[in-house]
Coordinates of C-alpha atoms in Angstrom, one line a residue:
M1 CA -13.3 -127.2 42.8
T2 CA -12.0 -124.2 44.8
R3 CA -9.8 -121.9 42.9
H4 CA -6.1 -121.9 43.7
E5 CA -3.2 -120.1 42.2
Q6 CA -0.6 -122.9 41.8
P7 CA 0.2 -123.9 39.2
P8 CA -0.4 -120.8 37.1
L9 CA -3.7 -121.1 35.1
D10 CA -3.5 -120.7 31.4
Q11 CA -6.8 -119.6 30.0
R12 CA -5.8 -120.7 26.5
A13 CA -6.1 -124.3 27.6
A14 CA -9.3 -126.3 27.4
P15 CA -8.3 -129.3 29.5
Y16 CA -11.6 -131.2 29.5
A17 CA -12.0 -130.9 25.7
E18 CA -8.4 -131.8 25.2
A19 CA -8.8 -134.9 27.4
L20 CA -11.7 -136.1 25.3
I21 CA -9.6 -135.8 22.2
A22 CA -6.8 -137.7 23.8
H23 CA -9.1 -140.5 24.9
R24 CA -10.6 -140.8 21.5
D25 CA -7.2 -141.0 19.9
R26 CA -6.3 -143.9 22.1
D27 CA -8.8 -145.9 20.1
G28 CA -9.0 -149.4 21.7
L29 CA -11.8 -151.8 22.1
R30 CA -15.0 -150.4 23.6
F31 CA -17.4 -152.6 25.6
M32 CA -19.3 -149.9 27.4
I33 CA -21.9 -147.2 26.9
P34 CA -22.9 -145.2 25.0
G35 CA -25.0 -147.5 22.9
H36 CA -24.2 -145.8 19.6
A37 CA -20.7 -147.4 20.0
T38 CA -18.9 -144.0 19.5
G39 CA -18.9 -144.6 15.8
Q40 CA -17.3 -148.0 16.0
A41 CA -18.5 -151.3 14.5
G42 CA -22.2 -151.8 15.0
G43 CA -23.0 -148.2 15.6
S44 CA -25.8 -146.2 14.1
D45 CA -25.1 -145.1 10.6
R46 CA -28.1 -142.8 10.6
L47 CA -26.9 -141.0 13.8
R48 CA -23.4 -140.8 12.4
D49 CA -24.7 -139.2 9.2
F50 CA -26.8 -136.8 11.2
L51 CA -24.2 -135.6 13.7
G52 CA -20.9 -136.5 12.1
A53 CA -18.5 -139.2 13.2
R54 CA -16.5 -136.8 15.4
A55 CA -19.4 -136.0 17.6
L56 CA -20.1 -139.7 18.3
E57 CA -16.4 -140.4 18.9
L58 CA -16.2 -137.6 21.5
D59 CA -19.5 -138.6 23.3
I60 CA -17.6 -140.2 26.2
P61 CA -19.3 -141.5 29.3
Q62 CA -18.6 -140.4 32.9
L63 CA -16.1 -141.8 35.3
V64 CA -13.1 -142.2 33.0
E65 CA -9.7 -142.0 34.6
G66 CA -7.9 -138.8 33.8
I67 CA -11.0 -137.2 32.3
D68 CA -13.3 -136.8 35.3
L69 CA -12.0 -139.4 37.7
G70 CA -8.9 -139.4 39.9
A71 CA -6.7 -136.7 41.4
G72 CA -5.9 -133.8 39.1
N73 CA -8.3 -134.9 36.5
A74 CA -9.1 -132.7 33.4
F75 CA -12.6 -131.8 34.5
D76 CA -11.5 -130.5 37.9
H77 CA -8.8 -128.4 36.1
A78 CA -11.5 -127.0 33.7
R79 CA -13.6 -126.0 36.7
E80 CA -10.6 -124.2 38.2
L81 CA -10.1 -122.3 35.0
A82 CA -13.7 -121.3 34.8
A83 CA -13.7 -120.0 38.4
A84 CA -10.5 -118.0 37.7
A85 CA -11.9 -116.5 34.5
W86 CA -14.8 -115.0 36.4
D87 CA -12.9 -114.4 39.7
A88 CA -15.2 -116.8 41.4
R89 CA -14.5 -119.0 44.5
T90 CA -16.2 -122.0 42.8
T91 CA -17.8 -122.7 39.5
W92 CA -20.2 -125.5 38.5
F93 CA -20.7 -126.7 34.9
L94 CA -24.4 -127.1 34.2
T95 CA -25.9 -129.1 31.4
N96 CA -29.5 -128.3 32.2
G97 CA -29.0 -124.6 31.6
A98 CA -29.1 -121.6 33.9
S99 CA -32.6 -122.9 34.8
Q100 CA -30.8 -125.7 36.7
G101 CA -28.6 -123.0 38.4
N102 CA -31.6 -121.0 39.5
R103 CA -33.1 -124.1 41.1
M104 CA -29.8 -124.9 42.8
A105 CA -29.5 -121.4 44.1
M106 CA -33.1 -121.3 45.6
Q107 CA -32.4 -124.6 47.3
A108 CA -29.0 -123.6 48.6
L109 CA -30.4 -120.4 50.1
A110 CA -32.3 -122.5 52.6
A111 CA -29.0 -122.9 54.4
I112 CA -29.1 -119.3 55.4
G113 CA -32.8 -118.6 55.8
D114 CA -36.3 -119.2 54.4
R115 CA -37.4 -115.6 53.5
V116 CA -36.3 -114.5 50.0
L117 CA -36.9 -111.2 48.3
V118 CA -37.4 -112.0 44.6
Q119 CA -37.6 -109.7 41.5
R120 CA -41.1 -110.4 40.3
S121 CA -40.0 -110.8 36.7
C122 CA -37.4 -113.5 37.4
H123 CA -37.3 -116.6 35.2
S124 CA -39.8 -119.3 35.9
S125 CA -37.0 -121.6 37.0
V126 CA -36.6 -119.3 40.1
Y127 CA -40.2 -120.1 41.0
D128 CA -39.4 -123.8 40.4
G129 CA -36.6 -123.5 42.9
L130 CA -38.9 -121.9 45.4
V131 CA -41.3 -124.8 45.0
M132 CA -38.4 -127.2 45.6
S133 CA -37.0 -125.3 48.6
G134 CA -40.2 -124.4 50.4
A135 CA -38.9 -120.8 51.0
T136 CA -41.3 -118.0 51.5
P137 CA -40.9 -115.3 48.8
E138 CA -41.8 -111.7 48.8
Y139 CA -41.5 -109.7 45.7
L140 CA -39.9 -106.6 44.3
F141 CA -41.6 -105.3 41.1
P142 CA -39.2 -104.2 38.3
E143 CA -39.4 -100.9 36.5
S144 CA -42.1 -101.2 33.8
D145 CA -41.6 -99.3 30.5
P146 CA -44.9 -97.7 29.6
D147 CA -43.8 -96.8 26.1
H148 CA -42.4 -100.1 25.0
K149 CA -44.5 -102.3 27.2
I150 CA -41.7 -104.3 28.7
A151 CA -40.1 -104.9 32.1
H152 CA -36.6 -103.8 32.9
G153 CA -34.8 -104.3 36.3
I154 CA -35.2 -103.4 39.9
T155 CA -33.7 -100.2 41.4
A156 CA -31.2 -100.1 44.2
E157 CA -33.5 -97.7 46.1
A158 CA -36.4 -100.2 46.0
A159 CA -34.1 -103.0 47.1
E160 CA -32.7 -100.8 50.0
Q161 CA -36.2 -99.9 51.2
A162 CA -37.5 -103.5 51.1
L163 CA -34.5 -104.8 53.0
A164 CA -34.6 -102.1 55.6
E165 CA -38.3 -102.5 56.2
A166 CA -37.9 -106.3 56.7
A167 CA -35.0 -105.8 59.1
A168 CA -36.9 -103.2 61.1
A169 CA -39.8 -105.6 61.4
G170 CA -37.6 -108.3 62.7
T171 CA -38.1 -110.5 59.7
P172 CA -35.0 -109.9 57.6
Y173 CA -34.5 -111.5 54.2
A174 CA -31.9 -114.3 53.8
A175 CA -31.3 -113.2 50.1
L176 CA -32.4 -111.1 47.2
V177 CA -32.8 -112.5 43.8
M178 CA -32.5 -110.2 40.7
V179 CA -32.0 -110.2 37.0
S180 CA -29.3 -108.3 35.2
P181 CA -29.1 -107.7 32.3
S182 CA -32.7 -108.1 31.1
Y183 CA -33.8 -109.9 28.0
F184 CA -33.5 -106.6 26.2
G185 CA -29.9 -106.0 27.5
V186 CA -30.7 -103.4 30.1
V187 CA -28.2 -103.6 33.0
A188 CA -29.2 -102.9 36.6
D189 CA -27.0 -101.2 39.3
V190 CA -25.7 -104.5 40.7
P191 CA -23.0 -102.9 42.9
A192 CA -25.5 -100.6 44.6
V193 CA -27.9 -103.5 45.2
A194 CA -25.0 -105.7 46.5
A195 CA -24.1 -102.9 48.9
A196 CA -27.6 -102.8 50.2
C197 CA -27.7 -106.6 50.7
R198 CA -24.4 -106.4 52.7
R199 CA -25.8 -103.8 55.0
Y200 CA -28.7 -106.1 55.9
G201 CA -26.9 -109.4 55.8
A202 CA -28.7 -110.8 52.8
A203 CA -27.0 -112.8 50.1
L204 CA -27.4 -111.6 46.5
V205 CA -28.2 -113.9 43.6
V206 CA -27.9 -112.4 40.1
D207 CA -29.4 -114.2 37.2
G208 CA -26.9 -112.9 34.6
S209 CA -28.0 -115.3 31.9
W210 CA -28.1 -112.7 29.2
G211 CA -24.7 -111.3 30.2
A212 CA -22.4 -114.3 30.1
H213 CA -19.9 -112.3 28.1
F214 CA -19.7 -109.4 30.5
G215 CA -16.3 -108.5 31.8
F216 CA -14.3 -109.9 28.9
H217 CA -13.8 -106.7 26.9
A218 CA -13.3 -103.0 27.9
E219 CA -16.4 -102.0 26.0
L220 CA -18.7 -104.5 27.9
P221 CA -20.3 -104.0 31.3
E222 CA -18.6 -105.7 34.2
S223 CA -19.6 -109.2 35.4
P224 CA -21.7 -109.3 38.5
T225 CA -19.1 -111.8 39.9
R226 CA -16.9 -108.8 40.4
Q227 CA -19.6 -106.5 41.7
G228 CA -20.5 -108.0 45.1
A229 CA -22.9 -110.7 44.1
D230 CA -22.8 -114.0 46.1
I231 CA -24.2 -116.3 43.3
V232 CA -24.2 -115.5 39.6
L233 CA -25.8 -117.5 36.8
S234 CA -24.1 -117.3 33.4
S235 CA -26.1 -118.9 30.6
I236 CA -23.0 -119.4 28.3
H237 CA -25.0 -120.8 25.4
K238 CA -26.8 -117.5 25.0
L239 CA -24.0 -115.1 24.4
G240 CA -20.9 -117.0 25.5
G241 CA -20.5 -119.4 22.6
S242 CA -21.3 -122.9 24.1
L243 CA -23.8 -125.5 23.0
T244 CA -27.5 -125.0 23.8
Q245 CA -28.5 -126.1 27.4
T246 CA -25.1 -125.2 29.0
A247 CA -24.4 -122.7 31.7
F248 CA -22.2 -121.9 34.7
L249 CA -23.1 -121.2 38.3
H250 CA -20.5 -119.1 40.0
L251 CA -20.1 -118.8 43.8
C252 CA -18.2 -115.6 44.7
E253 CA -15.9 -115.0 47.6
T254 CA -18.3 -113.4 50.0
P255 CA -19.3 -113.7 53.7
H256 CA -21.9 -116.3 52.9
A257 CA -19.7 -118.4 50.7
S258 CA -18.6 -121.0 53.2
V259 CA -22.2 -121.8 54.1
L260 CA -23.5 -121.7 50.5
E261 CA -20.8 -123.8 48.9
P262 CA -21.8 -127.2 50.5
A263 CA -25.4 -126.3 50.0
L264 CA -24.9 -125.6 46.3
E265 CA -22.9 -128.8 45.9
A266 CA -25.8 -130.8 47.4
A267 CA -28.3 -128.9 45.2
Y268 CA -26.1 -129.7 42.2
R269 CA -26.3 -133.4 43.0
L270 CA -30.0 -133.2 43.2
T271 CA -30.6 -131.4 40.0
E272 CA -27.9 -132.6 37.6
S273 CA -27.9 -135.8 35.6
T274 CA -25.7 -138.7 36.6
S275 CA -24.9 -139.1 32.9
L276 CA -23.4 -135.8 31.9
N277 CA -23.0 -135.2 28.2
S278 CA -19.3 -134.8 27.4
L279 CA -20.0 -132.7 24.3
L280 CA -22.0 -130.1 26.4
L281 CA -19.3 -130.0 29.0
A282 CA -16.5 -129.6 26.5
S283 CA -18.4 -126.8 24.8
L284 CA -18.4 -124.9 28.1
D285 CA -14.7 -125.5 28.5
I286 CA -13.9 -124.2 25.0
A287 CA -16.3 -121.2 25.3
R288 CA -14.7 -120.2 28.6
S289 CA -11.3 -120.3 27.0
E290 CA -12.4 -118.2 24.0
L291 CA -14.2 -115.7 26.2
A292 CA -11.1 -115.3 28.4
T293 CA -8.6 -115.0 25.5
G294 CA -10.8 -113.7 22.7
Q295 CA -10.7 -110.0 23.1
A296 CA -9.9 -109.5 19.4
A297 CA -12.9 -111.6 18.3
M298 CA -15.1 -109.8 20.8
G299 CA -13.9 -106.5 19.4
E300 CA -15.1 -107.6 15.9
A301 CA -18.5 -108.6 17.2
L302 CA -18.8 -105.2 19.0
E303 CA -17.9 -103.5 15.7
A304 CA -20.6 -105.4 13.9
A305 CA -23.1 -104.3 16.6
A306 CA -21.9 -100.7 16.3
L307 CA -22.4 -100.8 12.5
L308 CA -25.9 -102.2 12.9
R309 CA -26.7 -99.3 15.2
R310 CA -25.4 -96.8 12.7
L311 CA -27.5 -98.3 9.9
V312 CA -30.6 -98.3 12.1
T313 CA -30.0 -94.6 13.0
D314 CA -29.7 -93.7 9.3
A315 CA -32.7 -95.8 8.2
S316 CA -36.0 -94.1 7.5
G317 CA -38.7 -95.2 9.9
L318 CA -36.4 -97.0 12.3
R319 CA -34.7 -95.8 15.5
L320 CA -32.8 -97.3 18.4
A321 CA -35.0 -98.1 21.4
E322 CA -32.0 -98.1 23.8
P323 CA -32.1 -94.4 24.7
D324 CA -35.6 -94.9 26.0
F325 CA -34.5 -97.9 28.0
L326 CA -31.6 -96.0 29.6
A327 CA -34.0 -93.2 30.7
R328 CA -35.9 -95.6 33.0
P329 CA -35.0 -95.7 36.7
G330 CA -32.3 -98.2 37.7
A331 CA -30.9 -98.7 34.2
V332 CA -27.2 -98.0 34.1
A333 CA -26.0 -99.5 30.8
I334 CA -27.0 -101.4 27.7
D335 CA -25.3 -104.6 26.6
P336 CA -23.7 -103.6 23.2
L337 CA -24.5 -107.1 21.8
H338 CA -28.2 -106.5 22.2
V339 CA -29.5 -104.2 19.5
S340 CA -33.1 -103.1 20.1
I341 CA -34.8 -101.5 17.0
D342 CA -37.9 -99.5 17.4
V343 CA -40.0 -100.3 14.3
R344 CA -43.1 -98.2 14.9
G345 CA -42.1 -95.8 12.2
R346 CA -42.6 -98.6 9.7
G347 CA -46.3 -99.0 10.6
I348 CA -45.8 -102.5 12.0
T349 CA -45.5 -104.1 15.4
G350 CA -42.4 -105.9 16.7
P351 CA -44.1 -109.4 16.7
A352 CA -45.5 -108.9 13.3
L353 CA -42.2 -107.9 11.8
K354 CA -40.4 -110.8 13.6
T355 CA -42.8 -113.2 12.1
A356 CA -42.6 -111.6 8.6
L357 CA -38.8 -111.8 8.7
S358 CA -38.8 -115.5 9.6
R359 CA -41.3 -116.4 6.9
A360 CA -39.7 -114.5 4.1
E361 CA -38.2 -116.2 1.1
E362 CA -34.8 -114.9 2.3
P363 CA -35.4 -115.2 6.0
A364 CA -33.8 -113.3 8.9
F365 CA -34.2 -114.4 12.5
V366 CA -34.2 -112.1 15.4
E367 CA -34.2 -113.0 19.1
I368 CA -37.3 -111.3 20.6
A369 CA -40.0 -108.8 19.8
A370 CA -41.8 -106.3 22.0
P371 CA -45.0 -104.5 20.8
T372 CA -42.8 -101.7 19.6
A373 CA -39.4 -103.3 18.7
I374 CA -37.3 -106.2 17.7
V375 CA -34.0 -107.2 19.3
A376 CA -31.1 -108.5 17.2
L377 CA -28.3 -110.4 19.1
I378 CA -24.7 -110.7 17.9
G379 CA -22.6 -113.5 19.4
P380 CA -19.2 -112.9 21.0
R381 CA -17.4 -114.2 18.0
G382 CA -20.0 -113.1 15.4
T383 CA -19.7 -110.8 12.4
P384 CA -23.1 -111.3 10.8
D385 CA -24.4 -109.5 7.7
V386 CA -26.0 -106.5 9.5
A387 CA -26.7 -104.7 6.2
G388 CA -28.5 -107.9 5.2
L389 CA -30.8 -107.5 8.2
L390 CA -31.7 -104.0 7.3
A391 CA -32.4 -105.1 3.7
A392 CA -34.7 -107.9 5.1
I393 CA -36.5 -105.3 7.3
D394 CA -37.0 -103.1 4.2
R395 CA -38.5 -105.9 2.3
A396 CA -40.8 -107.0 5.1
A397 CA -41.8 -103.4 6.2
P398 CA -40.8 -100.9 3.4
P399 CA -39.7 -97.4 4.4
Q400 CA -42.6 -96.1 2.3
A401 CA -44.9 -97.2 5.2
A402 CA -43.2 -94.6 7.4
G403 CA -45.4 -91.6 8.1
S404 CA -48.6 -93.6 8.2
G405 CA -48.1 -93.9 12.0
P406 CA -47.7 -97.0 14.1
A407 CA -49.9 -100.0 13.6
P408 CA -53.0 -99.9 15.8
A409 CA -51.8 -102.8 18.0
A410 CA -48.5 -101.0 18.6
S411 CA -50.1 -97.8 19.7
A412 CA -53.0 -99.2 21.7
P413 CA -52.2 -99.1 25.4
L414 CA -52.0 -102.4 27.3
P415 CA -54.4 -102.7 30.2
A416 CA -52.9 -101.7 33.5
A417 CA -52.0 -104.8 35.5
P418 CA -53.7 -105.0 38.9
P419 CA -51.7 -106.0 42.0
P420 CA -51.4 -109.7 42.6
G421 CA -53.7 -111.4 45.1
A422 CA -52.7 -112.1 48.6
Q423 CA -50.1 -115.0 49.1
L424 CA -52.0 -117.6 51.2
L425 CA -49.6 -120.5 50.6
T426 CA -46.0 -120.8 49.7
P427 CA -45.3 -121.8 46.1
R428 CA -44.3 -125.3 47.4
E429 CA -47.5 -125.7 49.4
A430 CA -49.6 -124.8 46.4
Y431 CA -47.7 -126.9 44.0
L432 CA -47.9 -130.0 46.1
A433 CA -51.6 -129.5 47.0
P434 CA -54.3 -131.3 45.1
S435 CA -55.6 -129.1 42.3
E436 CA -58.4 -128.9 39.8
S437 CA -59.3 -127.1 36.6
V438 CA -62.2 -124.7 36.8
S439 CA -63.7 -122.0 34.7
A440 CA -62.5 -118.4 34.9
S441 CA -65.6 -117.3 36.8
E442 CA -65.3 -120.1 39.3
A443 CA -61.6 -119.3 39.8
V444 CA -62.3 -115.9 41.5
G445 CA -61.4 -116.1 45.1
R446 CA -59.5 -119.4 44.7
I447 CA -55.8 -120.1 45.2
S448 CA -53.8 -120.4 42.0
A449 CA -51.9 -123.7 41.4
A450 CA -50.1 -122.3 38.4
M451 CA -47.9 -119.3 37.5
L452 CA -49.6 -117.0 35.1
A453 CA -47.8 -114.2 33.3
A454 CA -49.1 -111.8 30.6
Y455 CA -46.6 -111.2 27.8
P456 CA -45.9 -108.4 27.3
P457 CA -44.4 -107.4 29.8
G458 CA -43.8 -110.8 31.2
I459 CA -44.1 -110.1 34.9
P460 CA -45.9 -113.0 36.7
N461 CA -49.4 -111.9 37.6
A462 CA -50.1 -114.9 39.7
V463 CA -47.7 -117.2 41.5
P464 CA -48.7 -120.6 42.9
G465 CA -50.2 -119.9 46.3
E466 CA -51.7 -116.5 45.5
L467 CA -55.4 -115.6 45.5
L468 CA -57.0 -115.1 42.1
T469 CA -59.0 -111.9 42.0
A470 CA -61.7 -110.8 39.6
E471 CA -59.6 -107.8 38.5
L472 CA -56.6 -110.0 37.8
L473 CA -58.6 -112.5 35.7
A474 CA -60.2 -109.7 33.7
Y475 CA -56.8 -108.3 33.0
L476 CA -55.4 -111.6 31.8
R477 CA -58.4 -112.3 29.5
D478 CA -58.3 -108.7 28.1
T479 CA -54.5 -108.9 27.5
A480 CA -54.8 -112.3 25.8
K481 CA -57.1 -110.8 23.2
L482 CA -54.5 -108.3 22.0
P483 CA -52.3 -109.1 18.9
G484 CA -48.9 -110.5 19.9
S485 CA -50.0 -111.1 23.5
Y486 CA -50.3 -114.4 25.4
I487 CA -50.6 -115.7 28.9
R488 CA -47.8 -117.9 29.9
G489 CA -48.9 -120.8 32.1
A490 CA -52.6 -120.6 31.1
A491 CA -54.4 -123.8 30.2
D492 CA -55.8 -122.2 27.0
H493 CA -55.2 -119.0 25.0
A494 CA -58.4 -117.3 26.0
V495 CA -57.8 -118.0 29.7
T496 CA -61.2 -119.7 30.1
Q497 CA -59.9 -122.4 32.4
L498 CA -57.5 -122.1 35.3
R499 CA -55.9 -124.6 37.7
V500 CA -56.6 -123.9 41.3
V501 CA -55.8 -125.5 44.6
L502 CA -58.6 -128.0 45.6
R503 CA -60.6 -126.7 48.5

């Protein structure tokens, strides 16, 4: 639903969620789906006990007059409010996550061209979308952090150079796809990349999944929707407050918008369920309202994150990793709600500490671990016990271990990743081609039918359609042997078998 200014939009409202409540309160006889009978006679007692009666009562099917059917319905109003909150032209509610949005975006880009410049460390769903669209990708490699063994973002200079070279060769890119912020909260220079895209006529897609809260408090980075991007993914369930599996796709008011809007709508119909879950949709509606009006609650969450940073700074054997991240090219800011803690001074690796924390008698759970660090996330309305996290770290890796040096696995350098093999097929061609599983030795010189990515740092080393080289396979097998490492997409942990295109 295209945003309009009349009547005035009140972000305190959650019209879709409110319509569900009103429909439930009407009661009445129900002779329709869902089969659990919305908690009425004959419904599932076990499911009611598990979820609670209220959840079942609000699990309302699609195509109900006034909720999502008919002129001026509540769902259309909720979409208008979401678009207005992010200053977008149009916003889609997604119940298959930002992954659905990435697939939508890749399909929609076919309306403006079939050559796409992709940040190599994009989420796997971007590659899924390339398979679905048939587009021909070329890749920009992100900045790699040699100290922490992780990938950050792309630089504006690298984007400018790639776009300029393609234009000069007469093969311009239709779009550039990038990630900001990273999983570790590192923010790229989106305005500068957007400006480069404008100069060369390319659309800009920003997977902003980890920054759904951006732009809703003065201490937060700005949302890419206000920085020149054409399409922005907001994974609201991550740091926006909605239920798991929910996200927004925002189309911004840019020169490409009139062409992309119908293409995105068609892609939405292709990727979304025809039986949307009302609870997921309502959680998006409520989360949007709370983000747009919850500056005070966001301020409390930011204070909790600031306190955690102070405690880490004062703790023996711990330090913040964020100054290291900001020293890398292309990094312009850190999301305050991502707190990255360098744990090497405790003589332990990040993955080992993350595991120890989760298995403790009094467990603590953190979001992710790098070889050198763990990352604690604080939600937009969260005021967690940050002192409790420090105490849990002390129990799992006592300060007395400081001074003994990093654990061997933390200090051992990762093998240097070789360049990927030549792209001989598009991802779609390789995906749809007949394939077979062969031994690693037999895979040399064959075309990969799978995406393979060594973690850390998580940059795809082979994409469907690329040649598998001896150097690449040796790197994957060597990396897989290291503690805390694994190869995403491999058929087995040791990378002894690989799926390749049938000759």
